[in-house]
Amino acid sequence: MEELTSRGVTDVYCCGLAYDVCVGATAFHALEHGFRTIIIDDAVRGVCLEDIAKTKSQLTQQGAIIVQSDEVGQLVSGEDRRPELGLQAAINVANNHYLLHQDNHTLCQ
């Protein structure tokens, strides 16, 4: 994650194998670290249909969005400005502000 943040990455686009294992784990970690997380649904395959559905539900509940590959270009260019991604950005700013304030408070003591 340090490499991504040092390069100014804000969005993580996930695709690959397997939806309910590797792709899901990557997406969950991206969300945990405050990245706006996008799953490219038609570029992902999974192992178990039941687990895929569960993973999708959990990811969207945590703020990830699920799109099709033909939507990615508009997301990257900023033409598609989904409210969910704006909410995640606002949460990231609030968390960073809180952490910065905590660090300054600790330094002042």
C-alpha atoms as an extended CHARMM CRD file, in Angstrom:
* protein
*
       109  EXT
         1         1  MET       CA              0.0000000000        0.0000000000        0.0000000000  PROA      1               0.0000000000
         2         2  GLU       CA              2.9110000000        2.3440000000        0.6470000000  PROA      2               0.0000000000
         3         3  GLU       CA              3.8990000000        2.1350000000       -3.0160000000  PROA      3               0.0000000000
         4         4  LEU       CA              0.3950000000        3.0990000000       -4.1260000000  PROA      4               0.0000000000
         5         5  THR       CA              0.0550000000        6.0170000000       -1.7400000000  PROA      5               0.0000000000
         6         6  SER       CA              3.5570000000        7.3000000000       -2.5450000000  PROA      6               0.0000000000
         7         7  ARG       CA              2.4690000000        7.4900000000       -6.1890000000  PROA      7               0.0000000000
         8         8  GLY       CA             -0.7500000000        9.3530000000       -5.3750000000  PROA      8               0.0000000000
         9         9  VAL       CA             -3.0700000000        6.4730000000       -6.2520000000  PROA      9               0.0000000000
        10        10  THR       CA             -6.6290000000        7.0740000000       -5.0660000000  PROA      10              0.0000000000
        11        11  ASP       CA             -8.5960000000        4.4440000000       -7.0020000000  PROA      11              0.0000000000
        12        12  VAL       CA             -8.0350000000        0.6940000000       -7.2300000000  PROA      12              0.0000000000
        13        13  TYR       CA             -9.6440000000       -1.2190000000      -10.1020000000  PROA      13              0.0000000000
        14        14  CYS       CA             -9.8850000000       -4.9610000000       -9.4490000000  PROA      14              0.0000000000
        15        15  CYS       CA            -10.2460000000       -7.7820000000      -11.9620000000  PROA      15              0.0000000000
        16        16  GLY       CA             -8.9270000000      -11.3120000000      -12.4050000000  PROA      16              0.0000000000
        17        17  LEU       CA             -9.3330000000      -14.7370000000      -10.7950000000  PROA      17              0.0000000000
        18        18  ALA       CA            -10.9910000000      -15.6220000000       -8.4320000000  PROA      18              0.0000000000
        19        19  TYR       CA            -13.7550000000      -13.2120000000       -7.4520000000  PROA      19              0.0000000000
        20        20  ASP       CA            -14.5100000000      -14.9110000000       -4.1530000000  PROA      20              0.0000000000
        21        21  VAL       CA            -10.8500000000      -15.3910000000       -3.1750000000  PROA      21              0.0000000000
        22        22  CYS       CA             -7.9810000000      -13.2890000000       -4.5730000000  PROA      22              0.0000000000
        23        23  VAL       CA             -9.9550000000      -10.4750000000       -6.2030000000  PROA      23              0.0000000000
        24        24  GLY       CA            -12.1980000000      -10.1570000000       -3.1670000000  PROA      24              0.0000000000
        25        25  ALA       CA             -9.2230000000      -10.0750000000       -0.7820000000  PROA      25              0.0000000000
        26        26  THR       CA             -7.5020000000       -7.3930000000       -2.8520000000  PROA      26              0.0000000000
        27        27  ALA       CA            -10.6660000000       -5.2900000000       -2.9480000000  PROA      27              0.0000000000
        28        28  PHE       CA            -11.2400000000       -5.6460000000        0.8080000000  PROA      28              0.0000000000
        29        29  HSD       CA             -7.6470000000       -4.5900000000        1.5050000000  PROA      29              0.0000000000
        30        30  ALA       CA             -7.9770000000       -1.6170000000       -0.8390000000  PROA      30              0.0000000000
        31        31  LEU       CA            -11.1090000000       -0.5110000000        1.0330000000  PROA      31              0.0000000000
        32        32  GLU       CA             -9.4260000000       -1.0130000000        4.4050000000  PROA      32              0.0000000000
        33        33  HSD       CA             -6.6170000000        1.2800000000        3.3110000000  PROA      33              0.0000000000
        34        34  GLY       CA             -9.0060000000        3.9760000000        2.1240000000  PROA      34              0.0000000000
        35        35  PHE       CA             -8.8050000000        3.5460000000       -1.6360000000  PROA      35              0.0000000000
        36        36  ARG       CA            -11.8610000000        4.0840000000       -3.7770000000  PROA      36              0.0000000000
        37        37  THR       CA            -12.4140000000        0.5400000000       -4.9820000000  PROA      37              0.0000000000
        38        38  ILE       CA            -13.9710000000       -0.5260000000       -8.2660000000  PROA      38              0.0000000000
        39        39  ILE       CA            -14.6290000000       -4.1420000000       -9.2780000000  PROA      39              0.0000000000
        40        40  ILE       CA            -14.7820000000       -4.7570000000      -13.0280000000  PROA      40              0.0000000000
        41        41  ASP       CA            -17.4610000000       -7.4410000000      -12.9420000000  PROA      41              0.0000000000
        42        42  ASP       CA            -17.1620000000       -8.7890000000      -16.4880000000  PROA      42              0.0000000000
        43        43  ALA       CA            -13.3710000000       -9.1180000000      -16.0740000000  PROA      43              0.0000000000
        44        44  VAL       CA            -13.6250000000      -11.3320000000      -12.9880000000  PROA      44              0.0000000000
        45        45  ARG       CA            -14.3900000000      -15.0110000000      -12.5960000000  PROA      45              0.0000000000
        46        46  GLY       CA            -14.9540000000      -16.8860000000       -9.3690000000  PROA      46              0.0000000000
        47        47  VAL       CA            -15.0500000000      -20.3370000000       -7.8960000000  PROA      47              0.0000000000
        48        48  CYS       CA            -18.3690000000      -20.6760000000       -6.0730000000  PROA      48              0.0000000000
        49        49  LEU       CA            -21.4940000000      -18.7880000000       -7.1610000000  PROA      49              0.0000000000
        50        50  GLU       CA            -22.7650000000      -18.5070000000       -3.5920000000  PROA      50              0.0000000000
        51        51  ASP       CA            -19.4290000000      -17.0940000000       -2.3760000000  PROA      51              0.0000000000
        52        52  ILE       CA            -19.2740000000      -14.6840000000       -5.3250000000  PROA      52              0.0000000000
        53        53  ALA       CA            -22.6810000000      -13.2690000000       -4.3930000000  PROA      53              0.0000000000
        54        54  LYS       CA            -21.6290000000      -12.9610000000       -0.7450000000  PROA      54              0.0000000000
        55        55  THR       CA            -18.3680000000      -11.2340000000       -1.7040000000  PROA      55              0.0000000000
        56        56  LYS       CA            -20.1740000000       -8.7750000000       -3.9850000000  PROA      56              0.0000000000
        57        57  SER       CA            -22.6570000000       -7.9360000000       -1.2510000000  PROA      57              0.0000000000
        58        58  GLN       CA            -19.9670000000       -7.4020000000        1.3850000000  PROA      58              0.0000000000
        59        59  LEU       CA            -17.8340000000       -5.2800000000       -0.9320000000  PROA      59              0.0000000000
        60        60  THR       CA            -20.6950000000       -2.9870000000       -1.9180000000  PROA      60              0.0000000000
        61        61  GLN       CA            -21.7530000000       -2.6450000000        1.7210000000  PROA      61              0.0000000000
        62        62  GLN       CA            -18.2260000000       -1.4600000000        2.5010000000  PROA      62              0.0000000000
        63        63  GLY       CA            -18.2140000000        1.1110000000       -0.3070000000  PROA      63              0.0000000000
        64        64  ALA       CA            -16.8590000000       -0.6480000000       -3.3870000000  PROA      64              0.0000000000
        65        65  ILE       CA            -18.6880000000       -0.2180000000       -6.6520000000  PROA      65              0.0000000000
        66        66  ILE       CA            -19.2010000000       -2.8970000000       -9.2720000000  PROA      66              0.0000000000
        67        67  VAL       CA            -19.0430000000       -1.8960000000      -12.9250000000  PROA      67              0.0000000000
        68        68  GLN       CA            -18.7040000000       -3.4190000000      -16.3640000000  PROA      68              0.0000000000
        69        69  SER       CA            -15.5290000000       -2.9700000000      -18.4070000000  PROA      69              0.0000000000
        70        70  ASP       CA            -17.2210000000       -0.5630000000      -20.8230000000  PROA      70              0.0000000000
        71        71  GLU       CA            -17.7950000000        1.8500000000      -17.9020000000  PROA      71              0.0000000000
        72        72  VAL       CA            -14.1600000000        2.0650000000      -16.7800000000  PROA      72              0.0000000000
        73        73  GLY       CA            -13.0820000000        4.7350000000      -19.2590000000  PROA      73              0.0000000000
        74        74  GLN       CA            -15.6790000000        7.2160000000      -18.0140000000  PROA      74              0.0000000000
        75        75  LEU       CA            -14.7530000000        6.5140000000      -14.3920000000  PROA      75              0.0000000000
        76        76  VAL       CA            -11.0530000000        7.0620000000      -15.0470000000  PROA      76              0.0000000000
        77        77  SER       CA            -11.6700000000       10.2630000000      -17.0290000000  PROA      77              0.0000000000
        78        78  GLY       CA            -14.0320000000       11.6450000000      -14.3880000000  PROA      78              0.0000000000
        79        79  GLU       CA            -17.0280000000       11.7690000000      -16.7110000000  PROA      79              0.0000000000
        80        80  ASP       CA            -18.7890000000        9.2380000000      -14.4490000000  PROA      80              0.0000000000
        81        81  ARG       CA            -18.7720000000       10.7030000000      -10.9490000000  PROA      81              0.0000000000
        82        82  ARG       CA            -20.5940000000        8.1820000000       -8.8360000000  PROA      82              0.0000000000
        83        83  PRO       CA            -21.7960000000        9.3520000000       -5.4230000000  PROA      83              0.0000000000
        84        84  GLU       CA            -20.3540000000        6.2350000000       -3.7790000000  PROA      84              0.0000000000
        85        85  LEU       CA            -16.8460000000        7.1860000000       -4.8980000000  PROA      85              0.0000000000
        86        86  GLY       CA            -17.3480000000       10.7530000000       -3.7010000000  PROA      86              0.0000000000
        87        87  LEU       CA            -18.4480000000        9.4400000000       -0.3190000000  PROA      87              0.0000000000
        88        88  GLN       CA            -15.3240000000        7.2820000000       -0.0850000000  PROA      88              0.0000000000
        89        89  ALA       CA            -13.1670000000       10.2920000000       -0.9640000000  PROA      89              0.0000000000
        90        90  ALA       CA            -14.8620000000       12.3540000000        1.7650000000  PROA      90              0.0000000000
        91        91  ILE       CA            -14.3200000000        9.5840000000        4.3020000000  PROA      91              0.0000000000
        92        92  ASN       CA            -10.6430000000        9.4310000000        3.3280000000  PROA      92              0.0000000000
        93        93  VAL       CA            -10.2360000000       13.1910000000        3.7990000000  PROA      93              0.0000000000
        94        94  ALA       CA            -11.9630000000       13.0360000000        7.1950000000  PROA      94              0.0000000000
        95        95  ASN       CA             -9.8100000000       10.1070000000        8.3030000000  PROA      95              0.0000000000
        96        96  ASN       CA             -6.6180000000       11.8280000000        7.1540000000  PROA      96              0.0000000000
        97        97  HSD       CA             -7.6330000000       15.0190000000        8.9470000000  PROA      97              0.0000000000
        98        98  TYR       CA             -8.3420000000       13.0590000000       12.1190000000  PROA      98              0.0000000000
        99        99  LEU       CA             -5.0090000000       11.2340000000       11.9400000000  PROA      99              0.0000000000
       100       100  LEU       CA             -3.1400000000       14.4630000000       11.2650000000  PROA      100             0.0000000000
       101       101  HSD       CA             -4.8870000000       16.1190000000       14.2050000000  PROA      101             0.0000000000
       102       102  GLN       CA             -4.0460000000       13.1410000000       16.4470000000  PROA      102             0.0000000000
       103       103  ASP       CA             -0.3920000000       13.2670000000       15.4040000000  PROA      103             0.0000000000
       104       104  ASN       CA             -0.2020000000       17.0110000000       16.0820000000  PROA      104             0.0000000000
       105       105  HSD       CA             -1.9260000000       16.5810000000       19.4360000000  PROA      105             0.0000000000
       106       106  THR       CA              0.5550000000       13.8870000000       20.4150000000  PROA      106             0.0000000000
       107       107  LEU       CA              3.4770000000       16.0480000000       19.3330000000  PROA      107             0.0000000000
       108       108  CYS       CA              2.2480000000       18.9900000000       21.3970000000  PROA      108             0.0000000000
       109       109  GLN       CA              2.0770000000       17.0400000000       24.6360000000  PROA      109             0.0000000000
